[in-house]
CSV table of C-alpha atoms in Angstrom, one decimal:
chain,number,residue,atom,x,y,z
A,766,UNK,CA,-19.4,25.9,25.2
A,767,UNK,CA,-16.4,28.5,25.3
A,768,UNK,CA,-13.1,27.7,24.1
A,769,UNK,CA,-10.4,29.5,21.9
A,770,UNK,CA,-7.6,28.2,19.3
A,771,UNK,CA,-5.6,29.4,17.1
A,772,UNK,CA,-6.7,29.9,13.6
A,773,UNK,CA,-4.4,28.9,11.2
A,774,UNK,CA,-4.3,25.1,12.8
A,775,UNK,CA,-8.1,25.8,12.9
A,776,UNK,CA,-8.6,26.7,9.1
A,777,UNK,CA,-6.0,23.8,8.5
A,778,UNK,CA,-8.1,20.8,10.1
A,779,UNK,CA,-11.8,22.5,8.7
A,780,UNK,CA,-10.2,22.8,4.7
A,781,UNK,CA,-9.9,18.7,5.8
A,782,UNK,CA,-13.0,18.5,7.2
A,783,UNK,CA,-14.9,20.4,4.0
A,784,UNK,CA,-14.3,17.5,1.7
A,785,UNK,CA,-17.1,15.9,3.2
A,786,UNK,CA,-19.5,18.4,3.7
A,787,UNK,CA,-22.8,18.2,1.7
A,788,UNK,CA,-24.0,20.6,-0.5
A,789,UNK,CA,-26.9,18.8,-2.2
A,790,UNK,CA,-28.7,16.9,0.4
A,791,UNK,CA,-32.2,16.4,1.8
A,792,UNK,CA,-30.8,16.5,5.3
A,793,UNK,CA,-30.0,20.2,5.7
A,794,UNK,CA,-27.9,19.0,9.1
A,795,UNK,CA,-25.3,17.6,7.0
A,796,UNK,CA,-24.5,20.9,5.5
A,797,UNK,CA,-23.0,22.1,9.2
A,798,UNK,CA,-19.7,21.5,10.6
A,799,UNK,CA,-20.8,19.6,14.0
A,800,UNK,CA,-17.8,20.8,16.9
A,801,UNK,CA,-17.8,18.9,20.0
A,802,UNK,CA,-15.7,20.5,23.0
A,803,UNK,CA,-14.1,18.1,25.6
A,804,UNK,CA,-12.0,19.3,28.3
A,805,UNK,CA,-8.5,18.5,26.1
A,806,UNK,CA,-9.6,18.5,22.5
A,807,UNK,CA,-11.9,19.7,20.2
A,808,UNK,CA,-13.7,16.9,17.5
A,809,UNK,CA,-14.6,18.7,14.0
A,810,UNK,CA,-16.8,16.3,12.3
A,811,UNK,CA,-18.5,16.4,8.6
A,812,UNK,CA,-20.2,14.3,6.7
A,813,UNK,CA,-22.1,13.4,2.8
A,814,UNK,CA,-23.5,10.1,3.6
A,815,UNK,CA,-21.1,9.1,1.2
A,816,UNK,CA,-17.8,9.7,3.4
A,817,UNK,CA,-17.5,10.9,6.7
A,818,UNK,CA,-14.7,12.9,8.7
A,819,UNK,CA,-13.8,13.2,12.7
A,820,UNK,CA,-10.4,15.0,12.9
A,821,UNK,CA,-9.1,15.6,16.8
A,822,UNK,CA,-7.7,18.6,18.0
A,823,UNK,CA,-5.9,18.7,20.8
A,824,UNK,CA,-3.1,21.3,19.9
A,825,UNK,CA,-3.2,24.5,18.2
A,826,UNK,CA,-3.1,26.4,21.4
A,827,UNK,CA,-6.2,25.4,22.1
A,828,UNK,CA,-7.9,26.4,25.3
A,829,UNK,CA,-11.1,25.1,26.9
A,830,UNK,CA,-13.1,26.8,29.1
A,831,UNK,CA,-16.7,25.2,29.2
A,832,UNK,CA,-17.4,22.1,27.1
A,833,UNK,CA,-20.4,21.7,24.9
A,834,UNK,CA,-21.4,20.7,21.2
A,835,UNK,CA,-22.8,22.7,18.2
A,836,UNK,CA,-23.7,22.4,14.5
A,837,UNK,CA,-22.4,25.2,12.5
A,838,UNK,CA,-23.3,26.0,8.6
A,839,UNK,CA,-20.1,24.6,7.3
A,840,UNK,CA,-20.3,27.5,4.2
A,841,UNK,CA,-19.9,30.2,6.3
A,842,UNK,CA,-18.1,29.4,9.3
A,843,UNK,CA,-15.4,28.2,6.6
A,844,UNK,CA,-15.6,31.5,5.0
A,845,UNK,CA,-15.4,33.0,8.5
A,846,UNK,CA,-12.2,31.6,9.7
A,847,UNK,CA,-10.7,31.9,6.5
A,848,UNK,CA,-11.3,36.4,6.9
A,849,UNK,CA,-10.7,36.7,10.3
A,850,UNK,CA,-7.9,38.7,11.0
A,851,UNK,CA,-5.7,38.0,14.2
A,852,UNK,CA,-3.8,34.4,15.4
A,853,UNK,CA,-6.4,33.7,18.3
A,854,UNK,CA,-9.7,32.9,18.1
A,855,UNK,CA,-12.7,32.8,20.9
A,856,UNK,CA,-16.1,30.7,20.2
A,857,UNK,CA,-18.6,31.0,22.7
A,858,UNK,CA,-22.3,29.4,22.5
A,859,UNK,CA,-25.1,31.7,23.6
A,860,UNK,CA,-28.6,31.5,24.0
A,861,UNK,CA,-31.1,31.0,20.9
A,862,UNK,CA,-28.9,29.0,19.3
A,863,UNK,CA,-25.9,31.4,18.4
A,864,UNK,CA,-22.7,30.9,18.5
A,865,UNK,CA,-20.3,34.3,19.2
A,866,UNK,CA,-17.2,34.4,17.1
A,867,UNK,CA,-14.3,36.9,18.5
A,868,UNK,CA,-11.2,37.8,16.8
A,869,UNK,CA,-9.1,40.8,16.9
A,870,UNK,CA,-11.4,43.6,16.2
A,871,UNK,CA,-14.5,41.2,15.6
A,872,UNK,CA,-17.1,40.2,16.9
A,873,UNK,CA,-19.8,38.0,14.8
A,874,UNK,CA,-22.9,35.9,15.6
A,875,UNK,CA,-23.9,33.0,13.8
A,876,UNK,CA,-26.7,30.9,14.1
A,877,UNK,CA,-26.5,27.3,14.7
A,878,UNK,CA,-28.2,24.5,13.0
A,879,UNK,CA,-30.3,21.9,15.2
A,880,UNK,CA,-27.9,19.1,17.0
A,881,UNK,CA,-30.9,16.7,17.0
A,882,UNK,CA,-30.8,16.5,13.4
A,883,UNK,CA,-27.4,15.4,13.0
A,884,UNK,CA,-26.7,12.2,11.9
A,885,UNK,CA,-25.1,9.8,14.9
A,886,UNK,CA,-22.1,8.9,13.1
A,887,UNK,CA,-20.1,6.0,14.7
A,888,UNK,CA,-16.6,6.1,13.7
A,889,UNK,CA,-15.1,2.4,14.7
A,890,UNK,CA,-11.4,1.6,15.1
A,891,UNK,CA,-11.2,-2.5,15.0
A,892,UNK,CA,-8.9,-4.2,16.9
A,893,UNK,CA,-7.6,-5.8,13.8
A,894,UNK,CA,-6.7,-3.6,11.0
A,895,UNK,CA,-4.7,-3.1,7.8
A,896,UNK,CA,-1.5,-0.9,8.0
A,897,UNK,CA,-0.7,0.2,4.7
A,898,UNK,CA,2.5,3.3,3.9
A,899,UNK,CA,0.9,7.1,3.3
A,900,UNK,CA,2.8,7.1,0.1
A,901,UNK,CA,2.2,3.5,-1.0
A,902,UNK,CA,-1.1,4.0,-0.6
A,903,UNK,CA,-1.3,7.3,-2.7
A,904,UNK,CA,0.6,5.6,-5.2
A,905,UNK,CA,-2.2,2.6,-5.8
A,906,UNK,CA,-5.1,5.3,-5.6
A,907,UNK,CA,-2.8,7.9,-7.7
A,908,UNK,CA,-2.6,4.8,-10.7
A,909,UNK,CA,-6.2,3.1,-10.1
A,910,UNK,CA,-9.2,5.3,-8.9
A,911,UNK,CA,-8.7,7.9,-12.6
A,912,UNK,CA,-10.0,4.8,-14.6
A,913,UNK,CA,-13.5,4.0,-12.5
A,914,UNK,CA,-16.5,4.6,-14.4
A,915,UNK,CA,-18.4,8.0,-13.6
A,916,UNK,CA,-21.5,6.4,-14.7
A,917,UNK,CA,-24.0,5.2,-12.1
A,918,UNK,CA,-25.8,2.6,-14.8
A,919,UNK,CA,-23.2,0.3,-13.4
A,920,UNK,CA,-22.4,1.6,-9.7
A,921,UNK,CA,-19.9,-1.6,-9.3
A,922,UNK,CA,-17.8,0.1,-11.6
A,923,UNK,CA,-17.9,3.5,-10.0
A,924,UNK,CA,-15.3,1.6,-7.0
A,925,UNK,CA,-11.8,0.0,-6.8
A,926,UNK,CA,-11.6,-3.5,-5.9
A,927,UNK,CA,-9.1,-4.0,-3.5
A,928,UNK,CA,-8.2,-7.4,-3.0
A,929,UNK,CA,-5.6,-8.7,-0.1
A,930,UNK,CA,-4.0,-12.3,-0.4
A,931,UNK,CA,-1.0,-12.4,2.5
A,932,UNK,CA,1.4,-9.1,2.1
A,933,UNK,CA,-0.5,-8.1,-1.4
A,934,UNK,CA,-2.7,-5.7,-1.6
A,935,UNK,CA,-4.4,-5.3,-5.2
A,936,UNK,CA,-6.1,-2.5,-6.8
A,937,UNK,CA,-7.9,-2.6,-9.7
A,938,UNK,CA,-10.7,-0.3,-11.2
A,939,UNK,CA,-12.5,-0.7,-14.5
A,940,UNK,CA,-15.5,1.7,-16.7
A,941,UNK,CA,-15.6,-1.8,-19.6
A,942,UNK,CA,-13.4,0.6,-22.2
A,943,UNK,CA,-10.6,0.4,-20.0
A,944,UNK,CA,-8.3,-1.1,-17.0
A,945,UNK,CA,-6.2,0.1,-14.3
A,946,UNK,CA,-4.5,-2.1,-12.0
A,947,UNK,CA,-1.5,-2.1,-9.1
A,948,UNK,CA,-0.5,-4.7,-6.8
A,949,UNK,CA,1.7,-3.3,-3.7
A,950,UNK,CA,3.4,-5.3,-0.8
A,951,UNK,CA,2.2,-4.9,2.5
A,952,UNK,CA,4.9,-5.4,5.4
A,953,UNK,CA,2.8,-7.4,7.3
A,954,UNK,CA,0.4,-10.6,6.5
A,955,UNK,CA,-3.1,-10.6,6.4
A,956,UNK,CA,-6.4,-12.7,5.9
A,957,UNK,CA,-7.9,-13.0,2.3
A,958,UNK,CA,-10.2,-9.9,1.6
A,959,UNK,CA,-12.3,-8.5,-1.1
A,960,UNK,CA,-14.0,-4.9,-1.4
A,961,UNK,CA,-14.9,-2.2,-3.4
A,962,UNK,CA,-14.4,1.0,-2.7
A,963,UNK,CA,-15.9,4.2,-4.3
A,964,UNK,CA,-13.1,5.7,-6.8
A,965,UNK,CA,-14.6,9.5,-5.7
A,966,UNK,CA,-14.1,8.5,-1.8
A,967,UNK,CA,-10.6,7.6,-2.6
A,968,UNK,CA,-9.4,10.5,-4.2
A,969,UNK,CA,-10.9,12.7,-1.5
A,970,UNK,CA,-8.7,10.7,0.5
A,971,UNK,CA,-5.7,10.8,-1.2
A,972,UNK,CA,-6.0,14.9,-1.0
A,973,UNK,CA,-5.7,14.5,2.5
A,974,UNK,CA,-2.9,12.0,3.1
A,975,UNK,CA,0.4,13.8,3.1
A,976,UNK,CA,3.8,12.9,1.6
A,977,UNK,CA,5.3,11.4,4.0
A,978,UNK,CA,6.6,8.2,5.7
A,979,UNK,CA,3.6,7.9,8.3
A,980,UNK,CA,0.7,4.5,8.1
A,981,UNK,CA,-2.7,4.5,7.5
A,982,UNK,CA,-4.8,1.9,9.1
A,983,UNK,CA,-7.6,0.1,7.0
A,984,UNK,CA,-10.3,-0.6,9.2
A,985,UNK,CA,-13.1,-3.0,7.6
A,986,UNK,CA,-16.6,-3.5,8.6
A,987,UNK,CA,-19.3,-5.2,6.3
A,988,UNK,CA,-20.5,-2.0,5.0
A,989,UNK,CA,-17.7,0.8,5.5
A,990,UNK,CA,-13.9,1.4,5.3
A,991,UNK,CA,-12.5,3.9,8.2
A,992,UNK,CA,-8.8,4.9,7.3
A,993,UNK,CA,-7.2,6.1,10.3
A,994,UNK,CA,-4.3,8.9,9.4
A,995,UNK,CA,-2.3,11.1,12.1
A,996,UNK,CA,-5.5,12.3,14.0
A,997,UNK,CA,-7.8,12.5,11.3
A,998,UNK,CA,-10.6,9.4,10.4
A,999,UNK,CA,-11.8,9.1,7.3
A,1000,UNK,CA,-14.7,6.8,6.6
A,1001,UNK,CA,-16.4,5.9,3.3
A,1002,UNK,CA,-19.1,3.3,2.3
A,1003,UNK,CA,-18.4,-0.3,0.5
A,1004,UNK,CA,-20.0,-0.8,-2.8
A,1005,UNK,CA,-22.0,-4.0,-2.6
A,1006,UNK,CA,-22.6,-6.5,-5.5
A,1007,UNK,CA,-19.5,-8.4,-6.8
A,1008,UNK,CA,-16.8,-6.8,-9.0
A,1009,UNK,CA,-16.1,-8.5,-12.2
A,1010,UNK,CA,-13.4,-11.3,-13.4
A,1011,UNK,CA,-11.0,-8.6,-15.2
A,1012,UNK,CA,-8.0,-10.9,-14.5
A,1013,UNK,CA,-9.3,-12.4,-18.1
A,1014,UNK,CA,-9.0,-9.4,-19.8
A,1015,UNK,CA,-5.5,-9.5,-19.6
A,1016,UNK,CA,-3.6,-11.0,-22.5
A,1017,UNK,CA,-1.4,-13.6,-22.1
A,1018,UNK,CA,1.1,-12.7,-25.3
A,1019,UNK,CA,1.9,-9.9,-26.8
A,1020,UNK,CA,3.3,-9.8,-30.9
A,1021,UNK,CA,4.1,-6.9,-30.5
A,1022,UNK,CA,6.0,-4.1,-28.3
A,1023,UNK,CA,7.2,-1.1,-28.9
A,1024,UNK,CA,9.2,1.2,-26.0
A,1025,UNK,CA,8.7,4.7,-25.8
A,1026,UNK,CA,9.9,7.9,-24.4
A,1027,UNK,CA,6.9,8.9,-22.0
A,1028,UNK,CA,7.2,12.6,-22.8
A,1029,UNK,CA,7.5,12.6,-26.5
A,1030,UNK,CA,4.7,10.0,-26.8
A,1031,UNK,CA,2.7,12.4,-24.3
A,1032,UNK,CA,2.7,15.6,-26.7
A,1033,UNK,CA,2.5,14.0,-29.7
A,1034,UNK,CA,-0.9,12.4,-29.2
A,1035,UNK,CA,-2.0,15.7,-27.2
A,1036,UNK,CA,-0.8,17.8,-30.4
A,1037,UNK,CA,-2.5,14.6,-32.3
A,1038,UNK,CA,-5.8,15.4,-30.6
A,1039,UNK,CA,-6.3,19.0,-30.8
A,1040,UNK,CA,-7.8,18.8,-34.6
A,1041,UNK,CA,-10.0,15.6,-34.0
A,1042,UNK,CA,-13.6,16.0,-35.4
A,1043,UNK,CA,-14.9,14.8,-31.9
A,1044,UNK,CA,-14.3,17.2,-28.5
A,1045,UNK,CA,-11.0,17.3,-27.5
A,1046,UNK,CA,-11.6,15.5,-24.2
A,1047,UNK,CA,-11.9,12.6,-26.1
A,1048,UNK,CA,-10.7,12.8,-29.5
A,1049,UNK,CA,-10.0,9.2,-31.5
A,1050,UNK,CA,-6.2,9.4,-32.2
A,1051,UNK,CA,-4.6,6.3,-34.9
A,1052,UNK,CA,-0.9,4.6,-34.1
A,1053,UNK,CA,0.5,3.1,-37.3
A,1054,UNK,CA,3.9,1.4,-37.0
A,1055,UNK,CA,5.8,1.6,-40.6
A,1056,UNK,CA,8.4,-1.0,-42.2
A,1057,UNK,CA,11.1,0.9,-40.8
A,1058,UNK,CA,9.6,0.8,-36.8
A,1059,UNK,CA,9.0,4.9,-36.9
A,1060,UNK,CA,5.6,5.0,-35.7
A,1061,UNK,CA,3.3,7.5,-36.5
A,1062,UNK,CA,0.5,9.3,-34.2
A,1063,UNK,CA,-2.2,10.8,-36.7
A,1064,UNK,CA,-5.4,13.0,-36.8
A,1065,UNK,CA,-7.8,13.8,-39.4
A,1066,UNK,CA,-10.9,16.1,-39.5
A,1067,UNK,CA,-12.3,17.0,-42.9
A,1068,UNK,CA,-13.9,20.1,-41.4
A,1069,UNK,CA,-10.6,21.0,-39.3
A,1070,UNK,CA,-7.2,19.5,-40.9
A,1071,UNK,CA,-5.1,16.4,-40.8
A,1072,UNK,CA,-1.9,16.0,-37.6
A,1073,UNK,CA,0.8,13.5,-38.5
A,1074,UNK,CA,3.6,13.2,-35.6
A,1075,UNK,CA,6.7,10.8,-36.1
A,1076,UNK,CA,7.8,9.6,-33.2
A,1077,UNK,CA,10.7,7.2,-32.9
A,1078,UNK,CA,10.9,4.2,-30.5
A,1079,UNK,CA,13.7,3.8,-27.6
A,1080,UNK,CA,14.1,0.4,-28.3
A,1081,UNK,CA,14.6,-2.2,-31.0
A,1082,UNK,CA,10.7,-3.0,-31.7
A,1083,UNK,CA,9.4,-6.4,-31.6
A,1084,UNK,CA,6.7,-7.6,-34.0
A,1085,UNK,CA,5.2,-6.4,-37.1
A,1086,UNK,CA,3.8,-3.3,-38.1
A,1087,UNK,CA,0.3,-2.5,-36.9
A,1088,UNK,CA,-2.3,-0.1,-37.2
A,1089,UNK,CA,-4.0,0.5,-34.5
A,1090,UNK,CA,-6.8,3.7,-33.4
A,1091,UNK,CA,-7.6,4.9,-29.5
A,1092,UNK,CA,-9.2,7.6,-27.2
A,1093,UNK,CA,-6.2,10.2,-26.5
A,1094,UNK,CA,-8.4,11.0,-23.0
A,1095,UNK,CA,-7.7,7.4,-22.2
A,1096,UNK,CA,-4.2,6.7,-23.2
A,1097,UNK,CA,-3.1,10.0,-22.0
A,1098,UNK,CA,-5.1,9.3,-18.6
A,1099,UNK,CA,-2.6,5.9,-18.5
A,1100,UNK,CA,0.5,7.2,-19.7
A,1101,UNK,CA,0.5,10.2,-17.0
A,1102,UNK,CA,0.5,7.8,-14.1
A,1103,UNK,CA,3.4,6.1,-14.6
A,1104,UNK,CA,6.5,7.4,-12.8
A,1105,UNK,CA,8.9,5.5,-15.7
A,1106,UNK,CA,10.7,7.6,-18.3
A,1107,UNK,CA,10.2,5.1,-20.8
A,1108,UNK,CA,6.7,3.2,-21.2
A,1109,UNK,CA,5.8,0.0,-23.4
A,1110,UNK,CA,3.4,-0.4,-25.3
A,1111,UNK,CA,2.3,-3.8,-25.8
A,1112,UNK,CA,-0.6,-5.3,-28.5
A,1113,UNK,CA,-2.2,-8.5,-29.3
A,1114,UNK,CA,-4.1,-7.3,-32.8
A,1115,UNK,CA,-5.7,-4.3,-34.1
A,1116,UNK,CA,-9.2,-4.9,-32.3
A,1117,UNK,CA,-7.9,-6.4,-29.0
A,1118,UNK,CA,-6.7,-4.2,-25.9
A,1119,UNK,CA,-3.2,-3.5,-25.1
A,1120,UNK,CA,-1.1,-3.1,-22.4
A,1121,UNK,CA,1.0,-0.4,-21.4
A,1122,UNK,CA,3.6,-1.0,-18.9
A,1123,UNK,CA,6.6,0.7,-17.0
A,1124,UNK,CA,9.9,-0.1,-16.5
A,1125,UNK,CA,10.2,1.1,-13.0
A,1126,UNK,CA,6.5,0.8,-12.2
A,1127,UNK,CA,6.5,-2.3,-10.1
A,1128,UNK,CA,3.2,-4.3,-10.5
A,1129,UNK,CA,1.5,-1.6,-12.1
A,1130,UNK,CA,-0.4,-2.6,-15.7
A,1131,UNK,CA,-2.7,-0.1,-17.9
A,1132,UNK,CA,-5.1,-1.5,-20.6
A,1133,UNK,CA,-7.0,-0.2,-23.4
A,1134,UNK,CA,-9.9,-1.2,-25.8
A,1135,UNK,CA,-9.2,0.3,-29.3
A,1136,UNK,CA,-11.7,1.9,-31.8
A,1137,UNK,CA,-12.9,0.6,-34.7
A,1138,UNK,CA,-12.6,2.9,-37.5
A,1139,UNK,CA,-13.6,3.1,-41.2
């Protein structure tokens, strides 16, 4: 194997590639960076078990010389690239296992892991597949995946269920405390389809996927997802076990509304938060709408001090005054993925969720259990 490339579009594709390599593992293999040389492109590959990455390189002033295939610790290769100074750089596999690395005014061996060892990692493009926006599809993993559950007592909950039903595809992700959910339009139809997809996988995904007006294809199998983007595939595990009815949790009427400015709601509940008696991460915050529709945000730690913020709704307010007390990690978690300026805030009772929604968030809906309180 000989072959050189230039090492910024190098460093470029292996920063991809690193979001799946395994740091924790009993498979030391899946620690390395597995290259794989053809006579027109180079294949960097990577993978955790949990997701998998094969990104193809056939640019970048790339220029074969012998073909061939090698693992290489993913750490320090990485690290490598990154510090090499010069535009070109020349691999060559020797004997024993090393792999020569020539740049500039270096020159550095590295030894390889074991090819045998590595995982044979089938990466399978269906005929029939899913094509879904880059930025739609950031959106619905931007406004869903934040609310899975990061505790693996319920591994269902750790995924998004993605549902399809024609041209909608539905996104909805639950830990019991709270609910995300987002419904986008496809431009094409498809067959019914249910999965759940691990929230982690899908925001290493969505760190990959540009800004721009390209597709992603969805390619489904029983057990895996592969979503095909430019020349880069990223595959991930399905959860298995069946996700639960939230459609239910959502009420059907709602007493009372109030609209707010995004912002100013925003920093009063963080200002609200930072003197609750519990951490700050997740400090219980109290709403109480007065007579005359102000609405206060409130605070109080006996140890610490009392916060009382007045903030004053957009809108005439529908309903009655209501008291009402919340986790500011939650709400704030909501309210920051809406692209609206002005958010509503809608409740059923003092102990039942509500619903936050946004005026230009289309088919996007964020719900919250409250806290009981003394």
């Amino acid at each position: 194997m000989r072959f050189e490339i230039n090492k910024d579009k190098l460093l470029y594709h292996l920063l991809i590639a690193q979001k799946a390599l395994s740091n924790k593992t009993p498979n030391p293999a899946l620690q390395g960076v597995k290259l794989d040389v053809e006579a027109n492109a180079l294949a960097i590959t990577t993978s955790n078990s949990d997701i998998s990455i094969n990104i193809s390189v056939e640019d970048g002033g790339l220029d074969v010389e012998e073909k061939g295939s090698a693992l290489i610790p993913g750490k320090y290769f990485i690290e490598i690239v990154r510090k090499l100074d010069g535009q070109t750089i020349t691999f060559s596999k020797a004997e024993d296992n090393l792999l020569r690395i020539e740049a500039d005014h270096s020159d550095i061996t590295l030894n390889t892991l074991d090819l045998e060892d590595y995982p044979n990692i089938q990466f399978t493009k269906k005929d029939s597949f899913i094509k879904v926006n880059v930025r739609t599809l950031k959106t619905l993993i931007r406004q869903t995946a934040f609310a899975t559950s990061s505790i693996e007592n319920r591994p269902i909950l750790t995924g998004v269920n993605l549902t399809i039903d024609g041209d909608r595809l539905n996104g909805v992700a639950t830990d019991s405390y709270r609910l995300s959910q987002k419904t986008i339009s496809l431009e094409d139809t498809y067959d019914k389809m249910n999965v759940i997809i691990p929230g982690r996988s899908l925001e290493e995904l969505m760190r990959i996927l540009e800004d721009n007006q390209s597709d992603v294809e969805l390619h489904f199998d029983q057990s895996q997802v592969l979503f095909k983007y430019k020349n880069i595939l990223f595959q991930t595990r399905l959860l298995e076990g069946n996700y639960p009815e939230t459609s239910k949790l959502i009420p059907q009427e709602y007493p009372v509304q109030i609209k707010f400015n995004k912002e100013q709601l925003i920093t009063s509940i963080e200002r609200a938060s930072l003197l609750s008696s519990r951490d700050g991460q997740n400090a219980i915050v109290k709403l109480n709408m007065r007579q005359d529709d102000t609405v206060e945000i409130s605070s109080n730690s006996p140890e610490i001090g009392r916060v009382l913020e007045e903030v004053y709704p957009v809108d005439e307010v529908v309903g009655s005054p209501i008291k009402i007390a919340f986790s500011s990690k939650y709400f704030l978690e909501a309210l920051k993925v809406f692209n609206s300026s002005e958010v509503t805030v809608k409740f059923t009772g003092e102990i039942r969720p509500f619903v936050i929604e946004g005026e230009y968030d289309d088919d996007m809906l964020q719900l919250i259990l409250p806290v009981k309180t003394d």
